[in-house]
mmCIF file of C-alpha atoms in Angstrom:
data_model
loop_
_atom_site.group_PDB
_atom_site.id
_atom_site.type_symbol
_atom_site.label_atom_id
_atom_site.label_comp_id
_atom_site.label_asym_id
_atom_site.label_seq_id
_atom_site.Cartn_x
_atom_site.Cartn_y
_atom_site.Cartn_z
ATOM 1 C CA UNK A 1 52.806 -39.323 31.590
ATOM 2 C CA UNK A 2 49.441 -40.348 30.199
ATOM 3 C CA UNK A 3 48.937 -41.113 26.555
ATOM 4 C CA UNK A 4 46.404 -38.985 24.696
ATOM 5 C CA UNK A 5 43.902 -41.846 24.673
ATOM 6 C CA UNK A 6 44.303 -42.467 28.424
ATOM 7 C CA UNK A 7 43.919 -38.746 29.100
ATOM 8 C CA UNK A 8 40.679 -38.664 27.083
ATOM 9 C CA UNK A 9 39.389 -41.758 28.899
ATOM 10 C CA UNK A 10 40.009 -40.130 32.284
ATOM 11 C CA UNK A 11 38.450 -36.879 31.105
ATOM 12 C CA UNK A 12 35.379 -38.708 29.755
ATOM 13 C CA UNK A 13 35.001 -40.576 33.054
ATOM 14 C CA UNK A 14 35.165 -37.362 35.096
ATOM 15 C CA UNK A 15 32.563 -35.673 32.905
ATOM 16 C CA UNK A 16 30.305 -38.740 33.194
ATOM 17 C CA UNK A 17 30.709 -38.828 36.976
ATOM 18 C CA UNK A 18 29.840 -35.134 37.243
ATOM 19 C CA UNK A 19 26.858 -35.478 34.885
ATOM 20 C CA UNK A 20 25.396 -38.348 36.922
ATOM 21 C CA UNK A 21 25.675 -36.301 40.115
ATOM 22 C CA UNK A 22 24.265 -33.158 38.458
ATOM 23 C CA UNK A 23 21.302 -35.120 37.106
ATOM 24 C CA UNK A 24 20.623 -36.642 40.552
ATOM 25 C CA UNK A 25 21.262 -40.135 39.163
ATOM 26 C CA UNK A 26 22.754 -41.145 42.478
ATOM 27 C CA UNK A 27 22.442 -44.917 42.138
ATOM 28 C CA UNK A 28 24.342 -44.757 38.833
ATOM 29 C CA UNK A 29 26.892 -42.389 40.387
ATOM 30 C CA UNK A 30 27.380 -44.715 43.364
ATOM 31 C CA UNK A 31 27.880 -47.690 41.037
ATOM 32 C CA UNK A 32 31.095 -46.036 39.803
ATOM 33 C CA UNK A 33 32.709 -46.507 43.234
ATOM 34 C CA UNK A 34 34.598 -49.593 44.358
ATOM 35 C CA UNK A 35 34.243 -50.874 47.923
ATOM 36 C CA UNK A 36 37.623 -49.387 48.834
ATOM 37 C CA UNK A 37 36.971 -46.054 47.103
ATOM 38 C CA UNK A 38 37.347 -42.780 48.988
ATOM 39 C CA UNK A 39 35.710 -39.500 48.001
ATOM 40 C CA UNK A 40 38.050 -36.783 49.197
ATOM 41 C CA UNK A 41 37.729 -33.018 48.790
ATOM 42 C CA UNK A 42 40.607 -31.345 50.641
ATOM 43 C CA UNK A 43 40.068 -27.894 52.107
ATOM 44 C CA UNK A 44 43.341 -26.669 50.629
ATOM 45 C CA UNK A 45 45.174 -26.788 47.325
ATOM 46 C CA UNK A 46 48.539 -27.080 49.032
ATOM 47 C CA UNK A 47 50.620 -29.983 47.746
ATOM 48 C CA UNK A 48 51.226 -32.953 49.987
ATOM 49 C CA UNK A 49 48.111 -32.643 52.137
ATOM 50 C CA UNK A 50 47.095 -35.679 54.155
ATOM 51 C CA UNK A 51 43.397 -36.251 54.916
ATOM 52 C CA UNK A 52 44.309 -37.732 58.287
ATOM 53 C CA UNK A 53 46.195 -34.577 59.302
ATOM 54 C CA UNK A 54 44.483 -31.738 57.393
ATOM 55 C CA UNK A 55 40.971 -30.365 57.242
ATOM 56 C CA UNK A 56 38.785 -31.723 54.434
ATOM 57 C CA UNK A 57 35.443 -30.619 53.006
ATOM 58 C CA UNK A 58 34.599 -34.286 52.379
ATOM 59 C CA UNK A 59 36.486 -37.455 53.236
ATOM 60 C CA UNK A 60 34.051 -40.344 52.819
ATOM 61 C CA UNK A 61 34.550 -44.070 52.444
ATOM 62 C CA UNK A 62 32.118 -46.265 50.494
ATOM 63 C CA UNK A 63 29.847 -46.841 53.502
ATOM 64 C CA UNK A 64 29.472 -43.091 54.018
ATOM 65 C CA UNK A 65 28.810 -42.606 50.296
ATOM 66 C CA UNK A 66 26.014 -45.195 50.547
ATOM 67 C CA UNK A 67 24.535 -43.240 53.452
ATOM 68 C CA UNK A 68 24.769 -39.924 51.593
ATOM 69 C CA UNK A 69 22.991 -41.376 48.561
ATOM 70 C CA UNK A 70 20.216 -42.880 50.709
ATOM 71 C CA UNK A 71 19.675 -39.498 52.373
ATOM 72 C CA UNK A 72 19.607 -37.718 49.024
ATOM 73 C CA UNK A 73 17.092 -40.197 47.634
ATOM 74 C CA UNK A 74 14.748 -39.769 50.611
ATOM 75 C CA UNK A 75 15.022 -35.985 50.655
ATOM 76 C CA UNK A 76 16.168 -35.969 54.274
#
């Protein structure tokens, strides 16, 4: 279980991440990601889903995130 301070730190990070994306500050948003980071949005809320076996809205590695940001910045 997380301590109250750890919970607040995670919550603050998530709000910051969302704010950067909402404000189209994509370079700053991308800087939050490590090289081995994965951005995953499963298409279900079922527990135990596996992105290699279940449909996902988004399942991007860092290279794909770089590509997405470049496309967003060019307007393409």
